[in-house]
PDB file of C-alpha atoms in Angstrom:
ATOM      1  CA  MET U 673       0.001   0.007  -0.010  1.00  0.00           C
ATOM      2  CA  THR U 674       1.245   3.488  -0.819  1.00  0.00           C
ATOM      3  CA  PRO U 675       2.199   5.433   2.276  1.00  0.00           C
ATOM      4  CA  LEU U 676       0.312   8.581   3.330  1.00  0.00           C
ATOM      5  CA  LEU U 677       2.256  11.809   3.115  1.00  0.00           C
ATOM      6  CA  ILE U 678       0.532  12.897   6.309  1.00  0.00           C
ATOM      7  CA  ASN U 679       0.768   9.977   8.668  1.00  0.00           C
ATOM      8  CA  THR U 680      -0.897  10.755  12.051  1.00  0.00           C
ATOM      9  CA  PRO U 681      -3.338   8.946  14.369  1.00  0.00           C
ATOM     10  CA  LEU U 682      -6.201  10.796  12.657  1.00  0.00           C
ATOM     11  CA  THR U 683      -5.151   9.994   9.130  1.00  0.00           C
ATOM     12  CA  ARG U 684      -4.376   6.383   9.958  1.00  0.00           C
ATOM     13  CA  ALA U 685      -7.889   6.072  11.460  1.00  0.00           C
ATOM     14  CA  ALA U 686      -9.395   7.559   8.324  1.00  0.00           C
ATOM     15  CA  LEU U 687      -7.334   5.181   6.183  1.00  0.00           C
ATOM     16  CA  GLU U 688      -8.628   2.224   8.214  1.00  0.00           C
ATOM     17  CA  ILE U 689     -12.230   3.320   7.665  1.00  0.00           C
ATOM     18  CA  ALA U 690     -11.735   3.909   3.969  1.00  0.00           C
ATOM     19  CA  THR U 691      -9.925   0.590   3.518  1.00  0.00           C
ATOM     20  CA  LYS U 692     -12.816  -1.265   5.137  1.00  0.00           C
ATOM     21  CA  ALA U 693     -15.344   0.555   2.974  1.00  0.00           C
ATOM     22  CA  HIS U 694     -13.479  -0.390  -0.210  1.00  0.00           C
ATOM     23  CA  LYS U 695     -12.687  -4.016   0.826  1.00  0.00           C
ATOM     24  CA  GLY U 696     -12.817  -6.313  -2.166  1.00  0.00           C
ATOM     25  CA  GLN U 697     -12.867  -3.472  -4.669  1.00  0.00           C
ATOM     26  CA  PHE U 698     -10.169  -3.120  -7.352  1.00  0.00           C
ATOM     27  CA  ARG U 699      -9.027  -0.508  -9.869  1.00  0.00           C
ATOM     28  CA  ASN U 700      -9.837  -1.018 -13.519  1.00  0.00           C
ATOM     29  CA  ASP U 701      -6.872  -3.416 -13.919  1.00  0.00           C
ATOM     30  CA  ASP U 702      -8.624  -5.854 -11.515  1.00  0.00           C
ATOM     31  CA  VAL U 703      -5.335  -6.177  -9.653  1.00  0.00           C
ATOM     32  CA  THR U 704      -4.673  -2.916  -7.775  1.00  0.00           C
ATOM     33  CA  PRO U 705      -6.784  -2.533  -4.601  1.00  0.00           C
ATOM     34  CA  PHE U 706      -9.133   0.390  -4.992  1.00  0.00           C
ATOM     35  CA  ILE U 707      -7.900   2.032  -1.791  1.00  0.00           C
ATOM     36  CA  GLU U 708      -4.845   3.111  -3.810  1.00  0.00           C
ATOM     37  CA  HIS U 709      -6.975   5.736  -5.525  1.00  0.00           C
ATOM     38  CA  PRO U 710      -8.189   7.498  -2.316  1.00  0.00           C
ATOM     39  CA  ILE U 711      -4.619   7.396  -1.040  1.00  0.00           C
ATOM     40  CA  ALA U 712      -3.411   9.069  -4.250  1.00  0.00           C
ATOM     41  CA  VAL U 713      -6.111  11.658  -3.945  1.00  0.00           C
ATOM     42  CA  ALA U 714      -5.284  12.366  -0.329  1.00  0.00           C
ATOM     43  CA  ASN U 715      -1.586  12.674  -1.128  1.00  0.00           C
ATOM     44  CA  GLY U 716      -2.306  14.765  -4.204  1.00  0.00           C
ATOM     45  CA  ALA U 717      -4.454  17.204  -2.236  1.00  0.00           C
ATOM     46  CA  VAL U 718      -1.599  17.706   0.253  1.00  0.00           C
ATOM     47  CA  GLU U 719       0.873  18.185  -2.566  1.00  0.00           C
ATOM     48  CA  LEU U 720      -1.380  20.819  -4.162  1.00  0.00           C
ATOM     49  CA  TYR U 721      -1.933  22.435  -0.834  1.00  0.00           C
ATOM     50  CA  ASN U 722       1.820  22.578  -0.182  1.00  0.00           C
ATOM     51  CA  ALA U 723       2.367  24.159  -3.584  1.00  0.00           C
ATOM     52  CA  GLY U 724      -0.231  26.850  -2.874  1.00  0.00           C
ATOM     53  CA  GLY U 725      -2.791  25.352  -5.277  1.00  0.00           C
ATOM     54  CA  VAL U 726      -5.538  25.185  -2.591  1.00  0.00           C
ATOM     55  CA  ALA U 727      -6.608  28.522  -1.206  1.00  0.00           C
ATOM     56  CA  TYR U 728      -7.130  28.297   2.547  1.00  0.00           C
ATOM     57  CA  ALA U 729      -6.503  30.999   5.102  1.00  0.00           C
ATOM     58  CA  ALA U 730      -3.880  29.133   7.088  1.00  0.00           C
ATOM     59  CA  GLN U 731      -1.508  26.368   6.032  1.00  0.00           C
ATOM     60  CA  THR U 732      -1.116  24.326   9.109  1.00  0.00           C
ATOM     61  CA  ASP U 733      -0.273  20.670   9.793  1.00  0.00           C
ATOM     62  CA  ARG U 734      -3.884  20.194  10.934  1.00  0.00           C
ATOM     63  CA  ASP U 735      -5.220  21.561   7.640  1.00  0.00           C
ATOM     64  CA  ARG U 736      -3.068  18.984   5.848  1.00  0.00           C
ATOM     65  CA  GLU U 737      -4.505  16.257   8.059  1.00  0.00           C
ATOM     66  CA  LEU U 738      -8.049  17.375   7.229  1.00  0.00           C
ATOM     67  CA  LEU U 739      -7.316  17.331   3.496  1.00  0.00           C
ATOM     68  CA  THR U 740      -5.962  13.845   3.867  1.00  0.00           C
ATOM     69  CA  VAL U 741      -9.100  12.688   5.673  1.00  0.00           C
ATOM     70  CA  ALA U 742     -11.272  14.219   2.934  1.00  0.00           C
ATOM     71  CA  GLY U 743      -9.159  12.637   0.173  1.00  0.00           C
ATOM     72  CA  LEU U 744      -9.330   9.211   1.826  1.00  0.00           C
ATOM     73  CA  GLY U 745     -13.128   9.373   2.271  1.00  0.00           C
ATOM     74  CA  HIS U 746     -14.306  10.966  -0.904  1.00  0.00           C
ATOM     75  CA  ASP U 747     -14.936   7.828  -3.025  1.00  0.00           C
ATOM     76  CA  ALA U 748     -16.507   5.740  -0.267  1.00  0.00           C
ATOM     77  CA  ILE U 749     -19.059   8.507   0.198  1.00  0.00           C
ATOM     78  CA  GLU U 750     -19.696   8.678  -3.524  1.00  0.00           C
ATOM     79  CA  ASP U 751     -19.573   5.009  -4.461  1.00  0.00           C
ATOM     80  CA  VAL U 752     -20.186   2.685  -1.427  1.00  0.00           C
ATOM     81  CA  GLU U 753     -23.832   2.088  -0.814  1.00  0.00           C
ATOM     82  CA  GLY U 754     -24.861   3.249   2.670  1.00  0.00           C
ATOM     83  CA  PHE U 755     -21.562   5.070   3.335  1.00  0.00           C
ATOM     84  CA  THR U 756     -22.110   8.743   4.187  1.00  0.00           C
ATOM     85  CA  ASN U 757     -20.096  11.683   5.453  1.00  0.00           C
ATOM     86  CA  ASP U 758     -21.093  10.574   8.975  1.00  0.00           C
ATOM     87  CA  SER U 759     -19.724   7.068   8.260  1.00  0.00           C
ATOM     88  CA  LEU U 760     -16.310   8.601   7.946  1.00  0.00           C
ATOM     89  CA  LEU U 761     -16.529  11.547  10.336  1.00  0.00           C
ATOM     90  CA  TYR U 762     -18.437  10.168  13.310  1.00  0.00           C
ATOM     91  CA  PRO U 763     -15.852   7.487  14.186  1.00  0.00           C
ATOM     92  CA  LEU U 764     -13.182  10.218  14.025  1.00  0.00           C
ATOM     93  CA  SER U 765     -15.009  12.549  16.440  1.00  0.00           C
ATOM     94  CA  SER U 766     -14.594  12.822  20.156  1.00  0.00           C
ATOM     95  CA  LYS U 767     -17.908  11.036  20.686  1.00  0.00           C
ATOM     96  CA  ARG U 768     -16.343   7.666  19.761  1.00  0.00           C
ATOM     97  CA  GLY U 769     -13.203   7.812  21.816  1.00  0.00           C
ATOM     98  CA  LEU U 770     -11.140   6.087  19.137  1.00  0.00           C
ATOM     99  CA  LEU U 771      -8.581   8.864  19.202  1.00  0.00           C
ATOM    100  CA  ALA U 772      -6.776  10.659  21.984  1.00  0.00           C
ATOM    101  CA  ASP U 773      -7.593  14.228  22.954  1.00  0.00           C
ATOM    102  CA  GLY U 774      -6.223  16.540  20.266  1.00  0.00           C
ATOM    103  CA  ASP U 775      -6.362  13.856  17.555  1.00  0.00           C
ATOM    104  CA  TYR U 776     -10.121  13.565  17.129  1.00  0.00           C
ATOM    105  CA  LEU U 777     -12.177  15.921  14.959  1.00  0.00           C
ATOM    106  CA  THR U 778     -13.832  18.910  16.554  1.00  0.00           C
ATOM    107  CA  GLY U 779     -17.308  20.091  15.602  1.00  0.00           C
ATOM    108  CA  ASP U 780     -15.871  22.914  13.497  1.00  0.00           C
ATOM    109  CA  GLU U 781     -13.601  20.426  11.665  1.00  0.00           C
ATOM    110  CA  ILE U 782     -16.498  18.100  10.995  1.00  0.00           C
ATOM    111  CA  ARG U 783     -18.464  21.007   9.507  1.00  0.00           C
ATOM    112  CA  PHE U 784     -15.428  21.947   7.353  1.00  0.00           C
ATOM    113  CA  LEU U 785     -14.992  18.370   6.181  1.00  0.00           C
ATOM    114  CA  ASP U 786     -18.720  17.992   5.411  1.00  0.00           C
ATOM    115  CA  GLY U 787     -18.346  20.864   2.941  1.00  0.00           C
ATOM    116  CA  THR U 788     -15.006  19.779   1.654  1.00  0.00           C
ATOM    117  CA  LEU U 789     -16.138  16.237   0.928  1.00  0.00           C
ATOM    118  CA  ASP U 790     -19.128  17.568  -0.978  1.00  0.00           C
ATOM    119  CA  ARG U 791     -16.887  19.807  -3.148  1.00  0.00           C
ATOM    120  CA  LEU U 792     -13.772  17.666  -3.438  1.00  0.00           C
ATOM    121  CA  ASN U 793     -14.101  16.308  -6.987  1.00  0.00           C
ATOM    122  CA  LYS U 794     -15.612  19.432  -8.454  1.00  0.00           C
ATOM    123  CA  HIS U 795     -13.190  22.130  -7.340  1.00  0.00           C
ATOM    124  CA  LEU U 796      -9.872  21.041  -5.960  1.00  0.00           C
ATOM    125  CA  TYR U 797      -8.237  18.965  -8.673  1.00  0.00           C
ATOM    126  CA  PRO U 798     -10.556  17.482 -11.298  1.00  0.00           C
ATOM    127  CA  ASP U 799      -7.755  16.887 -13.794  1.00  0.00           C
ATOM    128  CA  TYR U 800      -5.614  15.197 -11.184  1.00  0.00           C
ATOM    129  CA  LEU U 801      -8.444  12.882 -10.170  1.00  0.00           C
ATOM    130  CA  ALA U 802      -8.728  11.590 -13.750  1.00  0.00           C
ATOM    131  CA  PHE U 803      -5.190  10.258 -13.645  1.00  0.00           C
ATOM    132  CA  THR U 804      -5.164   8.640 -10.180  1.00  0.00           C
TER     133      THR U 804
END
C-alpha cells in the first residue's frame, strides 16, 4: 500500500475506515486494490496544498490532516452504498473515543470536512483525479 504523506493517528484512522469501505474493490486493472486511488487523492491534495494550489487562510499541519481525511473518504461517500459523510466523520469525532484528545475531529472540523467532501471532486483537482 502506498504510504500517506500525512501519517498521524487521525489519518491512519481515516485510512482504516476507507480501507474497510473499499474492501474487495479493485481498480480497472482488476489487480490494484481500489484504496490506492483514495490514497493518491489524499496525497495529491496535500501536494497541491503545499504548492499553494488550494486557497485556505492558514496552512497548518492540521489543515493537511483534514485534507488527507477528505481525500481518503471521498470515493467511499460517492460510491459505497450506505456510506455517508457521517460514516467517515463520526468514528473520528470525540464522541467515539477512538482517538486521543487533540487527535479527534472537533465540531468545526467536522463541518469543514462535510463541505470539503461535498466539493472535493468538483473544485480542488478534477484533472488530477482523472489520472489517479
